[in-house]
Amino acid sequence: VVGEPVGTKPPPPERTGALTTLDLPVAPTPPPGYTLAWADEFDAPRLDETRWLYRTDTRYWSTQLPANVAVRDGFLWLECKQEKTAKSDYTAGGVISRRVFRHGYYEARFKVPPTKGWHTSFWMMHHAGADPKAHIGSRQEIDVCENDSVTPLRYGANLHIWKPAHKGHGHRTVRTPDESADFH
């Protein structure tokens, strides 16, 4: 996570060829003008619980369980399973950074499941568990990438304002190479 004033960088050039993992840095490399403030390369044998909280809620169709989170071979694995709990018919894994961030440049590399029905997302929202002094709930949510596995060829981006009442702003659908075939 790095920071830079908004609007100080020109837009990236239009891509003419397909994306590959070779286009992406293996280690975090901040763009010019940014300073690396925080990163996790998941190179420990298990999740670093001093840096991450397990997501343990039930929303919509799945219950988030710590047992569905693993670190292997330099990757964070978030499993999704069709298994019944008291509150849902599915379980999944999720993590939330303990450190609270504000504005800046955020980057993640991930791929989505190749089967339909799973919700893969990279988003930012204040989480009361990450800051015990914080008020319960959040005012806004920034969805950088949300894919419901309906098609691995696109994802959604959006801004939600939750208070005083929920309203979505600027929803966009972004077309991509097959997000289940490789990391993007």
CSV table of C-alpha atoms in Angstrom, one decimal:
chain,number,residue,atom,x,y,z
A,1,VAL,CA,0.0,0.0,0.0
A,2,VAL,CA,1.5,3.3,-1.0
A,3,GLY,CA,0.2,6.9,-1.3
A,4,GLU,CA,0.2,9.6,-3.9
A,5,PRO,CA,-2.1,12.6,-4.5
A,6,VAL,CA,-4.9,11.8,-6.9
A,7,GLY,CA,-4.5,13.0,-10.5
A,8,THR,CA,-0.8,13.4,-10.5
A,9,LYS,CA,-0.1,10.5,-12.9
A,10,PRO,CA,-1.0,10.3,-16.6
A,11,PRO,CA,-3.3,7.4,-17.5
A,12,PRO,CA,-1.6,4.2,-18.6
A,13,PRO,CA,-1.2,3.6,-22.3
A,14,GLU,CA,-3.9,1.5,-24.0
A,15,ARG,CA,-3.0,-2.2,-24.1
A,16,THR,CA,-2.7,-3.7,-27.5
A,17,GLY,CA,-1.9,-7.3,-26.6
A,18,ALA,CA,-3.3,-9.8,-24.1
A,19,LEU,CA,-2.3,-9.6,-20.4
A,20,THR,CA,0.0,-12.2,-19.0
A,21,THR,CA,1.6,-12.8,-15.6
A,22,LEU,CA,4.8,-11.5,-17.1
A,23,ASP,CA,3.2,-8.1,-17.1
A,24,LEU,CA,2.9,-8.1,-13.4
A,25,PRO,CA,5.7,-7.6,-10.8
A,26,VAL,CA,6.4,-10.6,-8.7
A,27,ALA,CA,7.3,-8.5,-5.7
A,28,PRO,CA,5.6,-5.2,-4.9
A,29,THR,CA,7.2,-2.4,-6.8
A,30,PRO,CA,5.6,1.0,-6.2
A,31,PRO,CA,5.1,3.3,-9.2
A,32,PRO,CA,7.3,6.4,-9.3
A,33,GLY,CA,6.4,8.9,-6.6
A,34,TYR,CA,5.0,6.3,-4.2
A,35,THR,CA,6.7,4.8,-1.2
A,36,LEU,CA,5.9,1.2,-0.1
A,37,ALA,CA,4.1,1.4,3.2
A,38,TRP,CA,2.9,-2.2,3.7
A,39,ALA,CA,3.0,-5.5,1.9
A,40,ASP,CA,2.6,-9.3,2.5
A,41,GLU,CA,4.1,-11.8,0.1
A,42,PHE,CA,2.6,-14.8,2.0
A,43,ASP,CA,6.0,-16.5,2.3
A,44,ALA,CA,5.5,-17.7,5.9
A,45,PRO,CA,4.2,-21.2,6.6
A,46,ARG,CA,0.8,-19.8,7.8
A,47,LEU,CA,-1.2,-16.6,7.8
A,48,ASP,CA,0.6,-13.9,9.9
A,49,GLU,CA,-2.1,-13.1,12.4
A,50,THR,CA,-0.3,-10.0,13.6
A,51,ARG,CA,-1.1,-8.5,10.2
A,52,TRP,CA,-4.4,-10.1,9.3
A,53,LEU,CA,-7.8,-10.9,10.9
A,54,TYR,CA,-9.9,-13.8,9.7
A,55,ARG,CA,-13.2,-12.8,8.3
A,56,THR,CA,-15.8,-14.7,10.3
A,57,ASP,CA,-19.2,-13.5,9.3
A,58,THR,CA,-22.2,-14.8,7.3
A,59,ARG,CA,-23.3,-12.8,4.4
A,60,TYR,CA,-25.7,-13.8,1.7
A,61,TRP,CA,-25.0,-17.5,1.0
A,62,SER,CA,-21.7,-18.3,2.8
A,63,THR,CA,-20.2,-18.4,6.2
A,64,GLN,CA,-16.5,-17.2,6.4
A,65,LEU,CA,-14.4,-19.6,8.4
A,66,PRO,CA,-10.7,-19.4,9.5
A,67,ALA,CA,-10.3,-23.1,8.5
A,68,ASN,CA,-10.8,-22.1,4.9
A,69,VAL,CA,-7.7,-19.8,4.9
A,70,ALA,CA,-4.2,-21.2,4.2
A,71,VAL,CA,-0.8,-20.0,3.1
A,72,ARG,CA,1.1,-22.3,0.7
A,73,ASP,CA,4.0,-21.8,-1.7
A,74,GLY,CA,3.9,-18.0,-1.5
A,75,PHE,CA,0.1,-17.8,-2.0
A,76,LEU,CA,-2.9,-17.0,0.2
A,77,TRP,CA,-5.5,-19.6,-0.5
A,78,LEU,CA,-9.1,-18.8,0.3
A,79,GLU,CA,-11.2,-21.9,-0.1
A,80,CYS,CA,-14.9,-22.0,-1.0
A,81,LYS,CA,-16.8,-25.1,-0.1
A,82,GLN,CA,-20.3,-26.4,-0.5
A,83,GLU,CA,-20.8,-27.4,3.1
A,84,LYS,CA,-23.7,-26.7,5.4
A,85,THR,CA,-23.4,-24.6,8.6
A,86,ALA,CA,-26.1,-23.5,11.0
A,87,LYS,CA,-26.5,-20.3,8.9
A,88,SER,CA,-25.7,-21.2,5.3
A,89,ASP,CA,-25.1,-24.0,2.7
A,90,TYR,CA,-21.6,-22.7,1.8
A,91,THR,CA,-18.4,-21.8,3.6
A,92,ALA,CA,-15.5,-19.6,2.4
A,93,GLY,CA,-12.4,-17.9,3.7
A,94,GLY,CA,-11.5,-14.2,3.9
A,95,VAL,CA,-9.0,-12.0,5.5
A,96,ILE,CA,-9.0,-8.3,6.6
A,97,SER,CA,-5.8,-6.3,7.3
A,98,ARG,CA,-5.4,-5.4,10.9
A,99,ARG,CA,-3.7,-2.1,9.9
A,100,VAL,CA,-6.1,0.6,8.9
A,101,PHE,CA,-5.2,2.5,5.7
A,102,ARG,CA,-6.5,5.7,4.2
A,103,HIS,CA,-5.8,7.0,0.6
A,104,GLY,CA,-3.1,5.6,-1.5
A,105,TYR,CA,-2.2,3.0,-4.2
A,106,TYR,CA,-3.4,-0.5,-3.6
A,107,GLU,CA,-2.4,-3.6,-5.5
A,108,ALA,CA,-3.3,-7.3,-5.4
A,109,ARG,CA,-2.6,-10.2,-7.7
A,110,PHE,CA,-5.2,-13.0,-7.8
A,111,LYS,CA,-7.3,-15.3,-9.9
A,112,VAL,CA,-10.9,-16.4,-9.6
A,113,PRO,CA,-12.3,-19.9,-9.4
A,114,PRO,CA,-13.0,-21.5,-12.8
A,115,THR,CA,-16.6,-22.6,-11.7
A,116,LYS,CA,-19.7,-20.5,-11.5
A,117,GLY,CA,-21.2,-19.2,-8.2
A,118,TRP,CA,-18.3,-18.0,-6.2
A,119,HIS,CA,-17.8,-14.3,-5.2
A,120,THR,CA,-14.1,-13.2,-5.5
A,121,SER,CA,-13.4,-9.6,-4.4
A,122,PHE,CA,-10.7,-7.1,-3.5
A,123,TRP,CA,-12.3,-4.2,-1.8
A,124,MET,CA,-11.7,-1.5,0.8
A,125,MET,CA,-14.0,-0.7,3.7
A,126,HIS,CA,-13.4,0.3,7.3
A,127,HIS,CA,-13.9,-2.8,9.5
A,128,ALA,CA,-14.5,-2.2,13.2
A,129,GLY,CA,-12.5,-5.3,14.1
A,130,ALA,CA,-9.4,-3.8,12.5
A,131,ASP,CA,-9.6,-0.8,14.8
A,132,PRO,CA,-11.3,-1.5,18.2
A,133,LYS,CA,-11.8,2.2,18.8
A,134,ALA,CA,-13.7,2.7,15.6
A,135,HIS,CA,-17.5,3.1,15.4
A,136,ILE,CA,-19.4,0.0,14.2
A,137,GLY,CA,-20.2,0.1,10.5
A,138,SER,CA,-18.7,2.1,7.7
A,139,ARG,CA,-19.7,5.0,5.6
A,140,GLN,CA,-18.2,3.9,2.3
A,141,GLU,CA,-17.0,0.8,0.4
A,142,ILE,CA,-14.7,0.8,-2.6
A,143,ASP,CA,-15.0,-2.3,-4.7
A,144,VAL,CA,-11.8,-2.5,-6.8
A,145,CYS,CA,-12.6,-5.9,-8.3
A,146,GLU,CA,-15.7,-8.1,-7.7
A,147,ASN,CA,-16.3,-11.2,-9.8
A,148,ASP,CA,-19.2,-13.6,-9.1
A,149,SER,CA,-17.8,-16.3,-11.4
A,150,VAL,CA,-20.6,-15.9,-13.8
A,151,THR,CA,-18.0,-15.1,-16.3
A,152,PRO,CA,-14.2,-15.0,-15.8
A,153,LEU,CA,-14.0,-12.5,-18.6
A,154,ARG,CA,-15.1,-9.4,-16.6
A,155,TYR,CA,-15.3,-7.9,-13.1
A,156,GLY,CA,-17.2,-5.1,-11.5
A,157,ALA,CA,-15.9,-2.0,-9.8
A,158,ASN,CA,-18.1,0.3,-7.7
A,159,LEU,CA,-18.3,2.8,-4.9
A,160,HIS,CA,-21.0,2.3,-2.2
A,161,ILE,CA,-22.0,5.0,0.2
A,162,TRP,CA,-23.7,3.3,3.2
A,163,LYS,CA,-24.6,6.2,5.4
A,164,PRO,CA,-27.1,7.8,5.8
A,165,ALA,CA,-28.6,5.3,3.2
A,166,HIS,CA,-27.1,2.9,0.8
A,167,LYS,CA,-26.4,4.2,-2.7
A,168,GLY,CA,-24.0,2.9,-5.4
A,169,HIS,CA,-21.9,5.3,-7.4
A,170,GLY,CA,-20.1,4.7,-10.7
A,171,HIS,CA,-20.5,1.0,-11.2
A,172,ARG,CA,-18.4,-0.2,-14.1
A,173,THR,CA,-17.9,-3.6,-15.8
A,174,VAL,CA,-14.3,-4.2,-16.9
A,175,ARG,CA,-13.6,-6.7,-19.6
A,176,THR,CA,-10.5,-8.8,-19.0
A,177,PRO,CA,-8.6,-11.9,-20.1
A,178,ASP,CA,-9.9,-15.2,-18.5
A,179,GLU,CA,-9.4,-14.4,-14.7
A,180,SER,CA,-9.5,-18.1,-13.9
A,181,ALA,CA,-6.7,-19.1,-16.2
A,182,ASP,CA,-3.9,-17.1,-14.6
A,183,PHE,CA,-3.1,-14.4,-12.0
A,184,HIS,CA,-4.1,-10.8,-12.9
